[in-house]
Amino acid sequence: MPNIFCKFCLVFCAFWLFNPQPVLAQYSNSLLSKADSLYTQHRYTQALDIYKQLLKKKRIYSPQMLLKMAYIHEGLQQYTQSMHYLQLYYSKHPTRSVLRKMEEVGLQQHFSGYEYTDWNFFKTQFYKYYSEILEILLVGAIICITILVSSWVKRKPVTSRVKVGFVMYLAFIFYFTNFLSLDQEGIIQNSNVPIMTAPSAGAGLVATVGMGHKVNIEGEYDIWYQIEWEDKTAYIRKNNLLLLPQPLSDKGIL
């Protein structure tokens, strides 16, 4: 037994000594510093290449990095990509100023889907704290179960109102975890994209649109996304839509 314990300790120490994560983090910080330096020198495209490398290959980013990427793409008149990075920033750091910026660019470029509303701001603020709210709800459920079990053990009567309230509370938690979610969104990334009445190339044509418009995704069928277009259900090929990323894990923040 002592030999097994010693071997375990050696393996544990070796893991921490040779774990590559600190080296990778140091390397990523070095790359980010280099990109920021290039950005300060107005060497925007070179900085952008490094930013993209950090984001796509290493899934690492800083909030300011995302804003800089959006600014560079806007300067290059690549508005679809600019909106993409603004939306990625907003998904983790929802602020009214970013919403207004996206609405401003959307109006200038005649893009739909970027209208500023207090409801959109509330939804993103709510889902920013979704995990924390869920944890509080689950803790409340555990406390309720503990009290009910304690009452049952002590043979204390539990009123019907308490039982119904507890069932409704569990039903709300079920609804909260399974049905409350932000709509998946996407940005049209190609020119002259056909939007159809059904998920088929032979279906009726709703409209032909350019890149930059943002749409809500309601479902998917094979190579098609079901979307909302001008308050109606329509369909678009998946390769014509750039999905807006879900919030990144905070582990990737530098």
PDB file of C-alpha atoms in Angstrom:
ATOM      1  CA  MET A   1       0.000   0.000   0.000  1.00  0.00           C
ATOM      2  CA  PRO A   2       2.764   2.589   0.835  1.00  0.00           C
ATOM      3  CA  ASN A   3       4.370   1.894  -2.561  1.00  0.00           C
ATOM      4  CA  ILE A   4       1.096   2.565  -4.348  1.00  0.00           C
ATOM      5  CA  PHE A   5       0.672   5.813  -2.417  1.00  0.00           C
ATOM      6  CA  CYS A   6       4.217   6.931  -3.302  1.00  0.00           C
ATOM      7  CA  LYS A   7       3.632   6.165  -6.986  1.00  0.00           C
ATOM      8  CA  PHE A   8       0.407   8.152  -6.911  1.00  0.00           C
ATOM      9  CA  CYS A   9       2.201  11.143  -5.383  1.00  0.00           C
ATOM     10  CA  LEU A  10       4.965  10.953  -7.992  1.00  0.00           C
ATOM     11  CA  VAL A  11       2.453  10.851 -10.843  1.00  0.00           C
ATOM     12  CA  PHE A  12       0.516  13.760  -9.301  1.00  0.00           C
ATOM     13  CA  CYS A  13       3.654  15.877  -8.920  1.00  0.00           C
ATOM     14  CA  ALA A  14       4.819  15.019 -12.415  1.00  0.00           C
ATOM     15  CA  PHE A  15       1.463  16.099 -13.810  1.00  0.00           C
ATOM     16  CA  TRP A  16       1.718  19.526 -12.218  1.00  0.00           C
ATOM     17  CA  LEU A  17       5.375  19.940 -13.111  1.00  0.00           C
ATOM     18  CA  PHE A  18       4.948  19.045 -16.757  1.00  0.00           C
ATOM     19  CA  ASN A  19       1.381  20.205 -17.300  1.00  0.00           C
ATOM     20  CA  PRO A  20       1.543  22.261 -20.539  1.00  0.00           C
ATOM     21  CA  GLN A  21      -1.372  24.553 -19.641  1.00  0.00           C
ATOM     22  CA  PRO A  22       0.727  27.309 -17.975  1.00  0.00           C
ATOM     23  CA  VAL A  23       3.092  27.283 -20.957  1.00  0.00           C
ATOM     24  CA  LEU A  24       0.165  27.527 -23.373  1.00  0.00           C
ATOM     25  CA  ALA A  25      -1.375  30.363 -21.366  1.00  0.00           C
ATOM     26  CA  GLN A  26       1.935  32.238 -21.380  1.00  0.00           C
ATOM     27  CA  TYR A  27       2.269  31.682 -25.139  1.00  0.00           C
ATOM     28  CA  SER A  28      -1.287  32.934 -25.728  1.00  0.00           C
ATOM     29  CA  ASN A  29      -0.671  36.039 -23.636  1.00  0.00           C
ATOM     30  CA  SER A  30       2.465  36.685 -25.640  1.00  0.00           C
ATOM     31  CA  LEU A  31       0.514  36.410 -28.902  1.00  0.00           C
ATOM     32  CA  LEU A  32      -2.184  38.735 -27.609  1.00  0.00           C
ATOM     33  CA  SER A  33       0.410  41.310 -26.547  1.00  0.00           C
ATOM     34  CA  LYS A  34       2.023  41.093 -29.979  1.00  0.00           C
ATOM     35  CA  ALA A  35      -1.343  41.597 -31.710  1.00  0.00           C
ATOM     36  CA  ASP A  36      -2.203  44.545 -29.465  1.00  0.00           C
ATOM     37  CA  SER A  37       1.159  46.096 -30.290  1.00  0.00           C
ATOM     38  CA  LEU A  38       0.493  45.707 -34.024  1.00  0.00           C
ATOM     39  CA  TYR A  39      -2.956  47.248 -33.550  1.00  0.00           C
ATOM     40  CA  THR A  40      -1.423  50.259 -31.752  1.00  0.00           C
ATOM     41  CA  GLN A  41       0.978  50.668 -34.704  1.00  0.00           C
ATOM     42  CA  HIS A  42      -2.070  50.705 -37.058  1.00  0.00           C
ATOM     43  CA  ARG A  43      -0.976  47.415 -38.630  1.00  0.00           C
ATOM     44  CA  TYR A  44      -4.539  46.251 -38.424  1.00  0.00           C
ATOM     45  CA  THR A  45      -4.613  43.315 -40.826  1.00  0.00           C
ATOM     46  CA  GLN A  46      -1.565  41.703 -39.196  1.00  0.00           C
ATOM     47  CA  ALA A  47      -3.127  42.159 -35.758  1.00  0.00           C
ATOM     48  CA  LEU A  48      -6.375  40.694 -37.074  1.00  0.00           C
ATOM     49  CA  ASP A  49      -4.632  37.519 -38.252  1.00  0.00           C
ATOM     50  CA  ILE A  50      -3.256  36.885 -34.751  1.00  0.00           C
ATOM     51  CA  TYR A  51      -6.581  37.684 -33.095  1.00  0.00           C
ATOM     52  CA  LYS A  52      -8.300  35.158 -35.351  1.00  0.00           C
ATOM     53  CA  GLN A  53      -5.660  32.563 -34.537  1.00  0.00           C
ATOM     54  CA  LEU A  54      -6.267  33.017 -30.809  1.00  0.00           C
ATOM     55  CA  LEU A  55     -10.039  32.920 -31.149  1.00  0.00           C
ATOM     56  CA  LYS A  56     -10.507  30.088 -33.648  1.00  0.00           C
ATOM     57  CA  LYS A  57      -7.643  27.736 -32.861  1.00  0.00           C
ATOM     58  CA  LYS A  58      -7.202  28.281 -29.137  1.00  0.00           C
ATOM     59  CA  ARG A  59     -10.707  29.528 -28.238  1.00  0.00           C
ATOM     60  CA  ILE A  60      -9.067  32.327 -26.254  1.00  0.00           C
ATOM     61  CA  TYR A  61     -10.061  35.967 -26.344  1.00  0.00           C
ATOM     62  CA  SER A  62     -10.256  39.184 -24.391  1.00  0.00           C
ATOM     63  CA  PRO A  63     -13.266  41.514 -24.518  1.00  0.00           C
ATOM     64  CA  GLN A  64     -11.211  44.368 -25.981  1.00  0.00           C
ATOM     65  CA  MET A  65      -9.831  41.995 -28.602  1.00  0.00           C
ATOM     66  CA  LEU A  66     -13.339  41.316 -29.912  1.00  0.00           C
ATOM     67  CA  LEU A  67     -14.091  45.043 -30.169  1.00  0.00           C
ATOM     68  CA  LYS A  68     -10.833  45.614 -32.033  1.00  0.00           C
ATOM     69  CA  MET A  69     -11.668  42.803 -34.468  1.00  0.00           C
ATOM     70  CA  ALA A  70     -15.074  44.367 -35.078  1.00  0.00           C
ATOM     71  CA  TYR A  71     -13.463  47.785 -35.632  1.00  0.00           C
ATOM     72  CA  ILE A  72     -10.919  46.397 -38.111  1.00  0.00           C
ATOM     73  CA  HIS A  73     -13.580  44.591 -40.137  1.00  0.00           C
ATOM     74  CA  GLU A  74     -15.753  47.705 -40.174  1.00  0.00           C
ATOM     75  CA  GLY A  75     -12.782  49.692 -41.482  1.00  0.00           C
ATOM     76  CA  LEU A  76     -12.346  47.071 -44.224  1.00  0.00           C
ATOM     77  CA  GLN A  77     -16.091  47.424 -44.987  1.00  0.00           C
ATOM     78  CA  GLN A  78     -16.596  43.790 -44.028  1.00  0.00           C
ATOM     79  CA  TYR A  79     -19.747  44.490 -42.063  1.00  0.00           C
ATOM     80  CA  THR A  80     -20.908  40.890 -41.717  1.00  0.00           C
ATOM     81  CA  GLN A  81     -17.745  39.930 -39.847  1.00  0.00           C
ATOM     82  CA  SER A  82     -17.837  43.176 -37.868  1.00  0.00           C
ATOM     83  CA  MET A  83     -21.367  42.424 -36.657  1.00  0.00           C
ATOM     84  CA  HIS A  84     -20.297  38.856 -35.867  1.00  0.00           C
ATOM     85  CA  TYR A  85     -17.607  39.999 -33.429  1.00  0.00           C
ATOM     86  CA  LEU A  86     -19.796  42.696 -31.922  1.00  0.00           C
ATOM     87  CA  GLN A  87     -22.438  40.051 -31.262  1.00  0.00           C
ATOM     88  CA  LEU A  88     -19.837  37.732 -29.732  1.00  0.00           C
ATOM     89  CA  TYR A  89     -18.734  40.534 -27.420  1.00  0.00           C
ATOM     90  CA  TYR A  90     -22.327  41.355 -26.569  1.00  0.00           C
ATOM     91  CA  SER A  91     -23.165  37.733 -25.721  1.00  0.00           C
ATOM     92  CA  LYS A  92     -20.698  37.861 -22.815  1.00  0.00           C
ATOM     93  CA  HIS A  93     -20.767  41.587 -22.025  1.00  0.00           C
ATOM     94  CA  PRO A  94     -24.267  42.876 -22.828  1.00  0.00           C
ATOM     95  CA  THR A  95     -24.339  46.654 -22.829  1.00  0.00           C
ATOM     96  CA  ARG A  96     -26.754  49.132 -24.347  1.00  0.00           C
ATOM     97  CA  SER A  97     -23.922  50.920 -26.143  1.00  0.00           C
ATOM     98  CA  VAL A  98     -23.051  47.799 -28.163  1.00  0.00           C
ATOM     99  CA  LEU A  99     -26.722  47.237 -29.026  1.00  0.00           C
ATOM    100  CA  ARG A 100     -26.944  50.825 -30.253  1.00  0.00           C
ATOM    101  CA  LYS A 101     -23.731  50.425 -32.256  1.00  0.00           C
ATOM    102  CA  MET A 102     -25.108  47.349 -34.019  1.00  0.00           C
ATOM    103  CA  GLU A 103     -28.379  49.153 -34.709  1.00  0.00           C
ATOM    104  CA  GLU A 104     -26.466  52.164 -36.077  1.00  0.00           C
ATOM    105  CA  VAL A 105     -24.399  50.049 -38.480  1.00  0.00           C
ATOM    106  CA  GLY A 106     -27.498  48.070 -39.429  1.00  0.00           C
ATOM    107  CA  LEU A 107     -29.365  51.246 -40.363  1.00  0.00           C
ATOM    108  CA  GLN A 108     -26.408  52.617 -42.317  1.00  0.00           C
ATOM    109  CA  GLN A 109     -26.010  49.407 -44.329  1.00  0.00           C
ATOM    110  CA  HIS A 110     -29.763  48.717 -44.569  1.00  0.00           C
ATOM    111  CA  PHE A 111     -29.461  45.458 -42.612  1.00  0.00           C
ATOM    112  CA  SER A 112     -32.496  44.009 -40.877  1.00  0.00           C
ATOM    113  CA  GLY A 113     -32.516  42.255 -37.508  1.00  0.00           C
ATOM    114  CA  TYR A 114     -30.457  44.732 -35.480  1.00  0.00           C
ATOM    115  CA  GLU A 115     -33.253  46.874 -34.085  1.00  0.00           C
ATOM    116  CA  TYR A 116     -32.496  48.053 -30.557  1.00  0.00           C
ATOM    117  CA  THR A 117     -35.133  47.108 -27.986  1.00  0.00           C
ATOM    118  CA  ASP A 118     -35.230  47.051 -24.205  1.00  0.00           C
ATOM    119  CA  TRP A 119     -36.585  43.489 -24.423  1.00  0.00           C
ATOM    120  CA  ASN A 120     -33.469  42.269 -26.256  1.00  0.00           C
ATOM    121  CA  PHE A 121     -31.295  43.922 -23.643  1.00  0.00           C
ATOM    122  CA  PHE A 122     -33.298  42.339 -20.805  1.00  0.00           C
ATOM    123  CA  LYS A 123     -33.050  38.852 -22.354  1.00  0.00           C
ATOM    124  CA  THR A 124     -29.284  38.972 -22.678  1.00  0.00           C
ATOM    125  CA  GLN A 125     -28.901  40.363 -19.163  1.00  0.00           C
ATOM    126  CA  PHE A 126     -31.130  37.573 -17.854  1.00  0.00           C
ATOM    127  CA  TYR A 127     -29.196  34.814 -19.599  1.00  0.00           C
ATOM    128  CA  LYS A 128     -25.909  36.284 -18.471  1.00  0.00           C
ATOM    129  CA  TYR A 129     -26.910  35.118 -14.984  1.00  0.00           C
ATOM    130  CA  TYR A 130     -28.844  32.032 -16.108  1.00  0.00           C
ATOM    131  CA  SER A 131     -26.508  29.531 -14.390  1.00  0.00           C
ATOM    132  CA  GLU A 132     -26.508  31.444 -11.113  1.00  0.00           C
ATOM    133  CA  ILE A 133     -30.311  31.682 -11.093  1.00  0.00           C
ATOM    134  CA  LEU A 134     -30.600  27.965 -11.832  1.00  0.00           C
ATOM    135  CA  GLU A 135     -28.242  27.149  -8.966  1.00  0.00           C
ATOM    136  CA  ILE A 136     -30.358  29.220  -6.562  1.00  0.00           C
ATOM    137  CA  LEU A 137     -33.520  27.459  -7.742  1.00  0.00           C
ATOM    138  CA  LEU A 138     -31.933  24.023  -7.257  1.00  0.00           C
ATOM    139  CA  VAL A 139     -30.706  24.946  -3.783  1.00  0.00           C
ATOM    140  CA  GLY A 140     -34.234  26.065  -2.950  1.00  0.00           C
ATOM    141  CA  ALA A 141     -35.585  22.718  -4.181  1.00  0.00           C
ATOM    142  CA  ILE A 142     -33.107  20.815  -1.985  1.00  0.00           C
ATOM    143  CA  ILE A 143     -34.104  22.883   1.045  1.00  0.00           C
ATOM    144  CA  CYS A 144     -37.795  22.210   0.360  1.00  0.00           C
ATOM    145  CA  ILE A 145     -37.191  18.475  -0.031  1.00  0.00           C
ATOM    146  CA  THR A 146     -35.189  18.418   3.216  1.00  0.00           C
ATOM    147  CA  ILE A 147     -38.015  20.149   5.082  1.00  0.00           C
ATOM    148  CA  LEU A 148     -40.643  17.811   3.627  1.00  0.00           C
ATOM    149  CA  VAL A 149     -38.618  14.693   4.433  1.00  0.00           C
ATOM    150  CA  SER A 150     -37.999  15.992   7.960  1.00  0.00           C
ATOM    151  CA  SER A 151     -41.738  16.572   8.408  1.00  0.00           C
ATOM    152  CA  TRP A 152     -42.491  13.064   7.115  1.00  0.00           C
ATOM    153  CA  VAL A 153     -39.967  11.492   9.525  1.00  0.00           C
ATOM    154  CA  LYS A 154     -41.405  13.436  12.456  1.00  0.00           C
ATOM    155  CA  ARG A 155     -44.926  12.499  11.269  1.00  0.00           C
ATOM    156  CA  LYS A 156     -45.917  16.119  10.971  1.00  0.00           C
ATOM    157  CA  PRO A 157     -48.817  16.761   8.562  1.00  0.00           C
ATOM    158  CA  VAL A 158     -48.105  18.642   5.331  1.00  0.00           C
ATOM    159  CA  THR A 159     -50.986  20.709   3.964  1.00  0.00           C
ATOM    160  CA  SER A 160     -52.258  20.246   0.423  1.00  0.00           C
ATOM    161  CA  ARG A 161     -51.364  23.856  -0.347  1.00  0.00           C
ATOM    162  CA  VAL A 162     -47.697  23.191   0.499  1.00  0.00           C
ATOM    163  CA  LYS A 163     -47.681  20.036  -1.634  1.00  0.00           C
ATOM    164  CA  VAL A 164     -49.216  21.824  -4.617  1.00  0.00           C
ATOM    165  CA  GLY A 165     -46.801  24.736  -4.213  1.00  0.00           C
ATOM    166  CA  PHE A 166     -43.825  22.398  -4.154  1.00  0.00           C
ATOM    167  CA  VAL A 167     -45.014  20.572  -7.288  1.00  0.00           C
ATOM    168  CA  MET A 168     -45.486  23.913  -9.063  1.00  0.00           C
ATOM    169  CA  TYR A 169     -41.996  24.966  -7.976  1.00  0.00           C
ATOM    170  CA  LEU A 170     -40.501  21.763  -9.454  1.00  0.00           C
ATOM    171  CA  ALA A 171     -42.519  22.327 -12.643  1.00  0.00           C
ATOM    172  CA  PHE A 172     -41.089  25.844 -12.928  1.00  0.00           C
ATOM    173  CA  ILE A 173     -37.538  24.493 -12.537  1.00  0.00           C
ATOM    174  CA  PHE A 174     -38.258  21.938 -15.275  1.00  0.00           C
ATOM    175  CA  TYR A 175     -39.573  24.698 -17.541  1.00  0.00           C
ATOM    176  CA  PHE A 176     -36.628  26.948 -16.695  1.00  0.00           C
ATOM    177  CA  THR A 177     -34.030  24.301 -17.576  1.00  0.00           C
ATOM    178  CA  ASN A 178     -35.708  22.925 -20.706  1.00  0.00           C
ATOM    179  CA  PHE A 179     -37.629  25.724 -22.416  1.00  0.00           C
ATOM    180  CA  LEU A 180     -36.093  29.044 -21.421  1.00  0.00           C
ATOM    181  CA  SER A 181     -33.307  29.742 -23.879  1.00  0.00           C
ATOM    182  CA  LEU A 182     -32.095  32.539 -26.099  1.00  0.00           C
ATOM    183  CA  ASP A 183     -33.006  32.158 -29.750  1.00  0.00           C
ATOM    184  CA  GLN A 184     -30.194  30.950 -31.973  1.00  0.00           C
ATOM    185  CA  GLU A 185     -29.362  33.671 -34.479  1.00  0.00           C
ATOM    186  CA  GLY A 186     -27.343  33.881 -37.663  1.00  0.00           C
ATOM    187  CA  ILE A 187     -26.051  36.452 -40.137  1.00  0.00           C
ATOM    188  CA  ILE A 188     -26.457  35.980 -43.876  1.00  0.00           C
ATOM    189  CA  GLN A 189     -22.893  35.743 -45.152  1.00  0.00           C
ATOM    190  CA  ASN A 190     -23.291  35.551 -48.952  1.00  0.00           C
ATOM    191  CA  SER A 191     -24.738  37.753 -51.684  1.00  0.00           C
ATOM    192  CA  ASN A 192     -27.952  37.061 -53.620  1.00  0.00           C
ATOM    193  CA  VAL A 193     -29.183  34.463 -51.139  1.00  0.00           C
ATOM    194  CA  PRO A 194     -32.618  32.964 -51.894  1.00  0.00           C
ATOM    195  CA  ILE A 195     -35.055  32.670 -49.020  1.00  0.00           C
ATOM    196  CA  MET A 196     -37.661  30.000 -49.696  1.00  0.00           C
ATOM    197  CA  THR A 197     -41.169  29.145 -48.522  1.00  0.00           C
ATOM    198  CA  ALA A 198     -40.163  25.525 -47.788  1.00  0.00           C
ATOM    199  CA  PRO A 199     -36.919  23.551 -47.272  1.00  0.00           C
ATOM    200  CA  SER A 200     -36.550  22.734 -50.957  1.00  0.00           C
ATOM    201  CA  ALA A 201     -34.874  24.290 -53.976  1.00  0.00           C
ATOM    202  CA  GLY A 202     -38.147  23.890 -55.836  1.00  0.00           C
ATOM    203  CA  ALA A 203     -40.195  25.810 -53.285  1.00  0.00           C
ATOM    204  CA  GLY A 204     -41.534  29.303 -53.772  1.00  0.00           C
ATOM    205  CA  LEU A 205     -39.154  32.243 -53.500  1.00  0.00           C
ATOM    206  CA  VAL A 206     -39.822  34.623 -50.617  1.00  0.00           C
ATOM    207  CA  ALA A 207     -36.973  37.032 -51.336  1.00  0.00           C
ATOM    208  CA  THR A 208     -33.411  37.302 -52.596  1.00  0.00           C
ATOM    209  CA  VAL A 209     -31.234  39.106 -50.062  1.00  0.00           C
ATOM    210  CA  GLY A 210     -27.657  40.218 -49.609  1.00  0.00           C
ATOM    211  CA  MET A 211     -25.195  39.604 -46.820  1.00  0.00           C
ATOM    212  CA  GLY A 212     -25.374  41.200 -43.391  1.00  0.00           C
ATOM    213  CA  HIS A 213     -28.990  40.636 -42.356  1.00  0.00           C
ATOM    214  CA  LYS A 214     -29.527  38.944 -38.983  1.00  0.00           C
ATOM    215  CA  VAL A 215     -32.274  36.352 -38.581  1.00  0.00           C
ATOM    216  CA  ASN A 216     -33.718  34.173 -35.834  1.00  0.00           C
ATOM    217  CA  ILE A 217     -33.324  30.424 -36.380  1.00  0.00           C
ATOM    218  CA  GLU A 218     -36.417  28.420 -35.457  1.00  0.00           C
ATOM    219  CA  GLY A 219     -35.297  24.943 -36.550  1.00  0.00           C
ATOM    220  CA  GLU A 220     -33.353  22.954 -39.121  1.00  0.00           C
ATOM    221  CA  TYR A 221     -34.125  20.429 -41.828  1.00  0.00           C
ATOM    222  CA  ASP A 222     -31.186  18.626 -43.431  1.00  0.00           C
ATOM    223  CA  ILE A 223     -29.267  21.376 -45.305  1.00  0.00           C
ATOM    224  CA  TRP A 224     -31.844  24.062 -44.445  1.00  0.00           C
ATOM    225  CA  TYR A 225     -32.488  26.367 -41.519  1.00  0.00           C
ATOM    226  CA  GLN A 226     -36.005  27.438 -40.676  1.00  0.00           C
ATOM    227  CA  ILE A 227     -35.864  31.153 -39.989  1.00  0.00           C
ATOM    228  CA  GLU A 228     -38.091  34.111 -39.282  1.00  0.00           C
ATOM    229  CA  TRP A 229     -38.123  36.601 -42.148  1.00  0.00           C
ATOM    230  CA  GLU A 230     -40.329  39.678 -42.014  1.00  0.00           C
ATOM    231  CA  ASP A 231     -42.460  38.053 -39.295  1.00  0.00           C
ATOM    232  CA  LYS A 232     -43.026  34.935 -41.417  1.00  0.00           C
ATOM    233  CA  THR A 233     -41.537  31.447 -41.405  1.00  0.00           C
ATOM    234  CA  ALA A 234     -39.053  30.876 -44.242  1.00  0.00           C
ATOM    235  CA  TYR A 235     -36.057  28.701 -45.089  1.00  0.00           C
ATOM    236  CA  ILE A 236     -32.435  29.316 -46.012  1.00  0.00           C
ATOM    237  CA  ARG A 237     -29.552  26.991 -46.879  1.00  0.00           C
ATOM    238  CA  LYS A 238     -27.197  26.437 -43.967  1.00  0.00           C
ATOM    239  CA  ASN A 239     -24.095  27.407 -45.937  1.00  0.00           C
ATOM    240  CA  ASN A 240     -25.535  30.894 -46.457  1.00  0.00           C
ATOM    241  CA  LEU A 241     -25.800  31.592 -42.746  1.00  0.00           C
ATOM    242  CA  LEU A 242     -23.033  32.482 -40.305  1.00  0.00           C
ATOM    243  CA  LEU A 243     -24.196  31.259 -36.909  1.00  0.00           C
ATOM    244  CA  LEU A 244     -23.749  33.742 -34.124  1.00  0.00           C
ATOM    245  CA  PRO A 245     -21.704  32.031 -31.445  1.00  0.00           C
ATOM    246  CA  GLN A 246     -23.121  30.979 -28.151  1.00  0.00           C
ATOM    247  CA  PRO A 247     -21.441  32.603 -25.144  1.00  0.00           C
ATOM    248  CA  LEU A 248     -17.874  31.391 -24.731  1.00  0.00           C
ATOM    249  CA  SER A 249     -16.719  29.847 -21.489  1.00  0.00           C
ATOM    250  CA  ASP A 250     -15.045  32.307 -19.151  1.00  0.00           C
ATOM    251  CA  LYS A 251     -12.077  29.892 -19.151  1.00  0.00           C
ATOM    252  CA  GLY A 252     -11.130  31.330 -22.496  1.00  0.00           C
ATOM    253  CA  ILE A 253     -10.920  34.913 -21.322  1.00  0.00           C
ATOM    254  CA  LEU A 254      -7.451  36.427 -21.093  1.00  0.00           C
TER     255      LEU A 254
END
